[in-house]
Amino acid sequence: MTTTTKPAAPIAATPARRLGPGALALRQGRLEITQFLRSRESVVFTMGFPIIMILIFAAIFSGEIGGGVKFTQYFITGMIATGLMTVSFQNLGIWIPIERDRGVLKRYRGTPMPKWVYFAGKVIMVVAIGVAETALLLVVAVLLFGLKLPDTATKWLTFGWVAALGVTACTLCGIAISSLARTARSGSAVVTPVALVLQFISGVFFVFTELPTWMQQVAALFPLKWMCQGLRSVFLPDSFGAQEPGGSFELGRVALVLAAWCVIGLLLCLTTFRWTTRRDG
């Protein structure tokens, strides 16, 4: 007597679950943050530079700027602004050419992943590192130098929108300027001098109103000066607004200029960004 075994029914393959747009962006953001943290040089320079500078300023300028306000209270605004510019404009302007030169961007373009996910990952990384860097800087300044934090909800709100607009503008400009670098090595040579010049003329290392008038006028063309000015309205008494070139902190103009740079940066990104190097055609 023979028995026949009924062949087992084939097991249907479980289709892979497709990630939604938000999940794709978050996954790319986690990847970007991980890559950033693995680069010791980037972590030390980006996170440590503003803290080192505030330590130096606190040691050199130990007195008051006037009105019972310490120099540290004034310079913290520039350190926050330059920290946000470093993690966005400078970091992206240097690292995107490296990824382009290594063929990373070319491989991204050849995958089914939507192109916007790559940029969303960069934005998430910039925001996450920028928030952590700013928080660390404020903690150090409060604990070591008695920094007075904003005492009203309005000032914290101003802090939020100035930082948000400033980071957006610097991020878009960083992506745009990355296309000027012909090779991975030239990215730093293109971006770093621009960042340093902007810091010197925008009231980061010096009291802005003590700079030559022509230098103030040049700085007013770029977003870093307006980031510093907006943050001064947060950390300095309202009376200090009268010492600004415009006779007030001009928050309306701060918002307008930063928003304009967001538009300019976006247009530059759309018209100049390249996924491949010039030698790839």
Coordinates of C-alpha atoms in Angstrom, one line a residue, residues 46-157:
T46 CA 31.5 72.0 15.2
M47 CA 30.6 71.4 18.8
G48 CA 33.8 72.6 20.4
F49 CA 34.6 75.8 18.5
P50 CA 31.9 78.0 19.9
I51 CA 32.7 76.8 23.5
I52 CA 36.4 77.4 23.1
M53 CA 35.8 80.9 21.7
I54 CA 33.4 81.9 24.6
L55 CA 36.1 80.6 27.0
I56 CA 38.7 82.8 25.3
F57 CA 36.4 85.8 25.3
A58 CA 35.5 85.4 28.9
A59 CA 39.2 85.2 29.9
I60 CA 40.1 88.3 27.8
F61 CA 37.0 90.5 28.4
S62 CA 36.1 90.0 32.0
G63 CA 34.5 93.3 32.5
E64 CA 31.2 94.9 31.4
I65 CA 30.1 96.3 28.1
G66 CA 27.9 98.8 29.9
G67 CA 24.6 99.0 31.7
G68 CA 25.6 96.2 34.0
V69 CA 25.9 93.7 31.1
K70 CA 29.0 91.5 30.9
F71 CA 30.9 91.0 27.7
T72 CA 30.0 87.3 27.9
Q73 CA 26.4 88.2 27.7
Y74 CA 27.0 90.1 24.5
F75 CA 29.4 87.6 22.8
I76 CA 27.2 84.6 23.5
T77 CA 24.9 85.8 20.7
G78 CA 27.7 85.7 18.2
M79 CA 28.8 82.3 19.4
I80 CA 25.3 80.8 19.0
A81 CA 24.9 82.3 15.6
T82 CA 28.4 81.2 14.4
G83 CA 27.8 77.7 15.8
L84 CA 24.5 77.4 13.8
M85 CA 26.3 78.7 10.7
T86 CA 29.1 76.2 11.2
V87 CA 26.9 73.1 11.5
S88 CA 24.8 74.2 8.5
F89 CA 26.6 76.4 6.0
Q90 CA 30.2 75.3 6.7
N91 CA 29.6 71.6 7.4
L92 CA 27.4 71.0 4.4
G93 CA 29.7 73.1 2.1
I94 CA 32.6 70.9 3.0
W95 CA 31.0 67.4 3.3
I96 CA 28.8 67.4 0.2
P97 CA 31.8 67.8 -2.2
I98 CA 33.4 64.9 -0.4
E99 CA 30.4 62.7 -0.9
R100 CA 30.1 63.9 -4.5
D101 CA 33.8 63.1 -5.2
R102 CA 33.5 59.6 -3.6
G103 CA 30.5 58.9 -5.9
V104 CA 28.0 58.7 -3.0
L105 CA 25.7 61.3 -4.6
K106 CA 25.9 59.5 -7.9
R107 CA 24.8 56.2 -6.3
Y108 CA 22.0 58.0 -4.4
R109 CA 20.7 59.3 -7.7
G110 CA 20.7 55.8 -9.2
T111 CA 18.5 54.4 -6.4
P112 CA 14.7 54.5 -6.3
M113 CA 14.9 56.7 -3.2
P114 CA 13.4 60.1 -3.9
K115 CA 16.1 62.8 -4.2
W116 CA 14.5 65.0 -1.6
V117 CA 15.1 62.3 1.1
Y118 CA 18.9 63.0 0.8
F119 CA 18.4 66.7 1.6
A120 CA 15.8 65.9 4.3
G121 CA 18.5 63.8 6.0
K122 CA 20.9 66.7 5.9
V123 CA 18.3 69.1 7.4
I124 CA 17.5 66.6 10.2
M125 CA 21.2 66.3 11.0
V126 CA 21.7 70.1 11.0
V127 CA 18.7 70.7 13.3
A128 CA 19.7 67.9 15.7
I129 CA 23.4 68.9 16.0
G130 CA 22.5 72.6 16.1
V131 CA 20.1 72.1 19.0
A132 CA 22.6 70.0 20.9
E133 CA 25.4 72.5 20.2
T134 CA 23.3 75.5 21.3
A135 CA 22.1 73.8 24.5
L136 CA 25.7 72.8 25.4
L137 CA 26.9 76.3 24.8
L138 CA 24.2 77.8 27.0
V139 CA 24.8 75.3 29.8
V140 CA 28.6 76.1 29.8
A141 CA 27.9 79.9 29.7
V142 CA 25.3 79.7 32.5
L143 CA 27.4 77.5 34.8
L144 CA 30.8 79.2 34.2
F145 CA 30.0 82.8 33.4
G146 CA 26.6 83.5 34.9
L147 CA 24.9 84.0 31.6
K148 CA 21.3 85.4 32.1
L149 CA 18.9 83.4 30.0
P150 CA 15.8 85.0 28.4
D151 CA 13.2 85.7 31.1
T152 CA 10.0 86.0 29.0
A153 CA 8.1 83.7 26.6
T154 CA 8.3 86.4 23.9
K155 CA 12.1 86.4 24.0
W156 CA 12.3 82.6 23.8
L157 CA 9.9 82.8 20.8

